[in-house]
PDB file of C-alpha atoms in Angstrom:
ATOM      1  CA  MET A   1       0.000   0.000   0.000  1.00 84.00           C
ATOM      2  CA  LEU A   2       1.211   3.481  -0.888  1.00 94.00           C
ATOM      3  CA  LYS A   3       1.137   6.551   1.402  1.00 97.00           C
ATOM      4  CA  TYR A   4       1.374  10.206   0.384  1.00 98.00           C
ATOM      5  CA  ASP A   5       1.754  13.490   2.249  1.00 98.00           C
ATOM      6  CA  ARG A   6       0.240  16.780   1.021  1.00 98.00           C
ATOM      7  CA  GLU A   7       3.217  17.630  -1.213  1.00 98.00           C
ATOM      8  CA  GLN A   8       3.036  14.221  -2.891  1.00 98.00           C
ATOM      9  CA  VAL A   9      -0.743  14.589  -3.313  1.00 98.00           C
ATOM     10  CA  MET A  10      -0.136  17.853  -5.205  1.00 98.00           C
ATOM     11  CA  ARG A  11       2.219  16.037  -7.585  1.00 97.00           C
ATOM     12  CA  ILE A  12      -0.681  13.787  -8.618  1.00 97.00           C
ATOM     13  CA  ILE A  13      -3.845  15.923  -8.656  1.00 98.00           C
ATOM     14  CA  PRO A  14      -4.141  19.450 -10.101  1.00 97.00           C
ATOM     15  CA  GLN A  15      -6.147  21.128  -7.292  1.00 97.00           C
ATOM     16  CA  ARG A  16      -4.450  23.757  -5.122  1.00 98.00           C
ATOM     17  CA  ASP A  17      -5.486  25.911  -2.162  1.00 95.00           C
ATOM     18  CA  PRO A  18      -8.089  27.039  -1.413  1.00 95.00           C
ATOM     19  CA  ILE A  19      -9.833  24.038  -3.039  1.00 97.00           C
ATOM     20  CA  LEU A  20      -7.286  21.289  -2.294  1.00 98.00           C
ATOM     21  CA  LEU A  21      -9.280  19.098   0.104  1.00 98.00           C
ATOM     22  CA  ILE A  22      -6.912  16.151   0.673  1.00 98.00           C
ATOM     23  CA  ASP A  23      -4.055  16.397   3.185  1.00 98.00           C
ATOM     24  CA  SER A  24      -2.719  12.862   3.070  1.00 98.00           C
ATOM     25  CA  VAL A  25      -3.231   9.412   1.657  1.00 98.00           C
ATOM     26  CA  GLU A  26      -2.991   6.753   4.331  1.00 98.00           C
ATOM     27  CA  GLU A  27      -3.468   3.756   2.034  1.00 98.00           C
ATOM     28  CA  LEU A  28      -3.594   3.532  -1.737  1.00 98.00           C
ATOM     29  CA  ASP A  29      -3.978   0.521  -3.963  1.00 98.00           C
ATOM     30  CA  PRO A  30      -3.951   2.341  -7.348  1.00 98.00           C
ATOM     31  CA  GLY A  31      -7.150   1.779  -9.299  1.00 97.00           C
ATOM     32  CA  ASN A  32      -8.719  -0.268  -6.491  1.00 98.00           C
ATOM     33  CA  SER A  33      -8.981   1.513  -3.141  1.00 98.00           C
ATOM     34  CA  ILE A  34      -7.899   4.605  -1.223  1.00 98.00           C
ATOM     35  CA  THR A  35      -8.025   5.979   2.300  1.00 98.00           C
ATOM     36  CA  ALA A  36      -7.312   9.716   2.478  1.00 98.00           C
ATOM     37  CA  THR A  37      -7.701  12.447   5.093  1.00 98.00           C
ATOM     38  CA  PHE A  38      -8.561  16.135   5.228  1.00 98.00           C
ATOM     39  CA  PHE A  39      -8.352  18.459   8.231  1.00 98.00           C
ATOM     40  CA  VAL A  40     -11.224  20.949   8.133  1.00 98.00           C
ATOM     41  CA  HIS A  41      -9.305  24.052   9.134  1.00 98.00           C
ATOM     42  CA  PRO A  42     -11.338  26.483  11.253  1.00 97.00           C
ATOM     43  CA  ASP A  43      -9.924  29.447   9.287  1.00 96.00           C
ATOM     44  CA  MET A  44     -11.448  28.349   5.959  1.00 97.00           C
ATOM     45  CA  ALA A  45     -13.153  31.415   4.453  1.00 95.00           C
ATOM     46  CA  ILE A  46     -16.335  29.448   3.710  1.00 96.00           C
ATOM     47  CA  PHE A  47     -17.185  29.390   7.416  1.00 97.00           C
ATOM     48  CA  GLN A  48     -17.706  33.159   7.417  1.00 95.00           C
ATOM     49  CA  GLY A  49     -20.988  32.576   5.607  1.00 96.00           C
ATOM     50  CA  HIS A  50     -21.883  28.898   6.163  1.00 97.00           C
ATOM     51  CA  PHE A  51     -23.241  29.447   8.789  1.00 96.00           C
ATOM     52  CA  PRO A  52     -22.268  32.398  11.033  1.00 94.00           C
ATOM     53  CA  GLY A  53     -22.391  31.247  14.650  1.00 95.00           C
ATOM     54  CA  ASN A  54     -22.921  27.604  13.622  1.00 97.00           C
ATOM     55  CA  PRO A  55     -20.269  26.752  11.007  1.00 98.00           C
ATOM     56  CA  ILE A  56     -20.723  23.543   9.013  1.00 98.00           C
ATOM     57  CA  LEU A  57     -18.671  22.327   6.044  1.00 98.00           C
ATOM     58  CA  PRO A  58     -20.884  22.692   2.936  1.00 98.00           C
ATOM     59  CA  GLY A  59     -21.918  19.436   1.310  1.00 98.00           C
ATOM     60  CA  VAL A  60     -20.343  20.511  -1.977  1.00 98.00           C
ATOM     61  CA  TYR A  61     -16.947  20.532  -0.225  1.00 98.00           C
ATOM     62  CA  THR A  62     -17.561  17.016   1.029  1.00 98.00           C
ATOM     63  CA  VAL A  63     -18.456  15.897  -2.502  1.00 98.00           C
ATOM     64  CA  GLU A  64     -15.384  17.685  -3.905  1.00 98.00           C
ATOM     65  CA  SER A  65     -13.135  15.920  -1.375  1.00 98.00           C
ATOM     66  CA  ALA A  66     -14.632  12.592  -2.542  1.00 98.00           C
ATOM     67  CA  ALA A  67     -13.912  13.571  -6.161  1.00 98.00           C
ATOM     68  CA  GLN A  68     -10.313  14.403  -5.241  1.00 98.00           C
ATOM     69  CA  ALA A  69      -9.908  11.052  -3.512  1.00 98.00           C
ATOM     70  CA  THR A  70     -11.265   9.422  -6.683  1.00 98.00           C
ATOM     71  CA  SER A  71      -8.800  11.457  -8.757  1.00 98.00           C
ATOM     72  CA  LEU A  72      -5.927  10.169  -6.618  1.00 98.00           C
ATOM     73  CA  LEU A  73      -7.231   6.621  -6.923  1.00 98.00           C
ATOM     74  CA  PHE A  74      -6.973   6.729 -10.722  1.00 98.00           C
ATOM     75  CA  LEU A  75      -4.312   9.350 -11.525  1.00 98.00           C
ATOM     76  CA  SER A  76      -1.891   7.167  -9.570  1.00 97.00           C
ATOM     77  CA  LEU A  77      -2.158   4.637 -12.430  1.00 97.00           C
ATOM     78  CA  ASP A  78       0.397   5.023 -15.240  1.00 97.00           C
ATOM     79  CA  ARG A  79      -2.336   5.167 -17.912  1.00 97.00           C
ATOM     80  CA  TYR A  80      -3.859   8.300 -16.304  1.00 98.00           C
ATOM     81  CA  SER A  81      -0.785   9.948 -14.801  1.00 96.00           C
ATOM     82  CA  GLY A  82      -0.594  13.682 -15.583  1.00 96.00           C
ATOM     83  CA  LYS A  83      -4.135  13.840 -16.965  1.00 98.00           C
ATOM     84  CA  LEU A  84      -6.965  16.143 -15.923  1.00 98.00           C
ATOM     85  CA  PRO A  85      -9.848  14.605 -13.920  1.00 98.00           C
ATOM     86  CA  LEU A  86     -13.192  16.170 -14.881  1.00 98.00           C
ATOM     87  CA  PHE A  87     -16.433  15.730 -12.943  1.00 96.00           C
ATOM     88  CA  CYS A  88     -18.997  13.766 -14.969  1.00 97.00           C
ATOM     89  CA  GLY A  89     -21.465  12.953 -12.250  1.00 97.00           C
ATOM     90  CA  ILE A  90     -22.326  12.327  -8.655  1.00 98.00           C
ATOM     91  CA  ASP A  91     -24.875   9.746  -7.614  1.00 98.00           C
ATOM     92  CA  ASN A  92     -26.350   8.277  -4.458  1.00 98.00           C
ATOM     93  CA  VAL A  93     -25.200  11.185  -2.286  1.00 98.00           C
ATOM     94  CA  ARG A  94     -26.231  11.022   1.348  1.00 98.00           C
ATOM     95  CA  PHE A  95     -25.181  13.399   4.121  1.00 98.00           C
ATOM     96  CA  LEU A  96     -25.427  11.635   7.454  1.00 98.00           C
ATOM     97  CA  ARG A  97     -23.477  13.765   9.965  1.00 98.00           C
ATOM     98  CA  LYS A  98     -22.305  17.360  10.242  1.00 98.00           C
ATOM     99  CA  ILE A  99     -18.671  18.165   9.522  1.00 98.00           C
ATOM    100  CA  LYS A 100     -17.472  21.137  11.554  1.00 98.00           C
ATOM    101  CA  PRO A 101     -14.350  23.282  11.724  1.00 98.00           C
ATOM    102  CA  GLY A 102     -11.550  21.392  13.439  1.00 98.00           C
ATOM    103  CA  ASP A 103     -12.795  17.954  12.340  1.00 98.00           C
ATOM    104  CA  THR A 104     -10.610  15.575  10.359  1.00 98.00           C
ATOM    105  CA  ILE A 105     -12.500  13.555   7.793  1.00 98.00           C
ATOM    106  CA  THR A 106     -11.389  10.231   6.391  1.00 98.00           C
ATOM    107  CA  LEU A 107     -12.396   9.287   2.857  1.00 98.00           C
ATOM    108  CA  LYS A 108     -12.510   5.606   1.940  1.00 98.00           C
ATOM    109  CA  GLY A 109     -12.979   5.043  -1.768  1.00 98.00           C
ATOM    110  CA  SER A 110     -13.174   1.984  -3.939  1.00 98.00           C
ATOM    111  CA  LEU A 111     -13.523   1.227  -7.644  1.00 98.00           C
ATOM    112  CA  LEU A 112     -17.070   0.816  -8.931  1.00 98.00           C
ATOM    113  CA  SER A 113     -16.272   0.754 -12.654  1.00 98.00           C
ATOM    114  CA  GLU A 114     -13.762   1.806 -15.270  1.00 98.00           C
ATOM    115  CA  ASN A 115     -14.199   2.214 -19.002  1.00 98.00           C
ATOM    116  CA  THR A 116     -10.600   2.355 -20.232  1.00 97.00           C
ATOM    117  CA  GLU A 117     -11.628   3.071 -23.857  1.00 97.00           C
ATOM    118  CA  LYS A 118     -13.449   6.251 -22.848  1.00 98.00           C
ATOM    119  CA  ALA A 119     -11.293   6.955 -19.744  1.00 98.00           C
ATOM    120  CA  ILE A 120     -14.402   7.163 -17.555  1.00 98.00           C
ATOM    121  CA  VAL A 121     -14.013   5.996 -13.960  1.00 98.00           C
ATOM    122  CA  LYS A 122     -16.455   5.622 -11.104  1.00 98.00           C
ATOM    123  CA  SER A 123     -15.872   5.105  -7.401  1.00 98.00           C
ATOM    124  CA  HIS A 124     -17.873   4.759  -4.214  1.00 98.00           C
ATOM    125  CA  VAL A 125     -16.593   6.952  -1.387  1.00 99.00           C
ATOM    126  CA  GLU A 126     -17.568   6.780   2.272  1.00 98.00           C
ATOM    127  CA  VAL A 127     -16.685   9.859   4.313  1.00 98.00           C
ATOM    128  CA  PHE A 128     -16.074   9.400   8.029  1.00 98.00           C
ATOM    129  CA  ASN A 129     -15.929  12.023  10.753  1.00 98.00           C
ATOM    130  CA  GLY A 130     -14.066  10.142  13.459  1.00 95.00           C
ATOM    131  CA  ASP A 131     -15.731   6.735  13.705  1.00 96.00           C
ATOM    132  CA  GLU A 132     -19.058   7.955  12.355  1.00 98.00           C
ATOM    133  CA  LYS A 133     -20.056   7.790   8.715  1.00 98.00           C
ATOM    134  CA  ALA A 134     -20.730  11.385   7.634  1.00 98.00           C
ATOM    135  CA  ALA A 135     -21.489  11.008   3.913  1.00 98.00           C
ATOM    136  CA  LEU A 136     -21.719   8.592   0.998  1.00 98.00           C
ATOM    137  CA  VAL A 137     -21.160   9.466  -2.643  1.00 98.00           C
ATOM    138  CA  ASP A 138     -20.558   7.764  -5.981  1.00 98.00           C
ATOM    139  CA  VAL A 139     -18.263   9.880  -8.152  1.00 98.00           C
ATOM    140  CA  THR A 140     -17.850   9.621 -11.926  1.00 98.00           C
ATOM    141  CA  LEU A 141     -14.860  11.289 -13.598  1.00 98.00           C
ATOM    142  CA  ALA A 142     -13.696  11.642 -17.177  1.00 98.00           C
ATOM    143  CA  ILE A 143      -9.916  11.586 -17.290  1.00 98.00           C
ATOM    144  CA  ARG A 144      -8.565  13.811 -20.055  1.00 97.00           C
TER     145      ARG A 144
END
């Protein structure tokens, strides 16, 4: 199993601050499974408006972190290395628990399908806040 720190993550996926939402990869089996983490920093600008006095990480950030985990899962393969991952779809999204400033989320993703001819990949990602499942999402990416 491979492990990556934030600098190594940035060598694989194109996102950068303020939208880079993966801090580390704890386990990676390229093309099969990934476990990644993200610390929800209390100083993120989004918390100024979502929601004042009761900050919660917006669901779109949770979905984006799942897409970035999926990107890492596939861009770590030689056939996709250096390519651009583009959102094609999100399915079966469920938000189960709040994610607040100061939380560290863990994203556990696994391959659902891959069409190598069209370079379309799909994964299922479970997002955990501590030991509790916070969200579920199926992510589809076109790798160009």
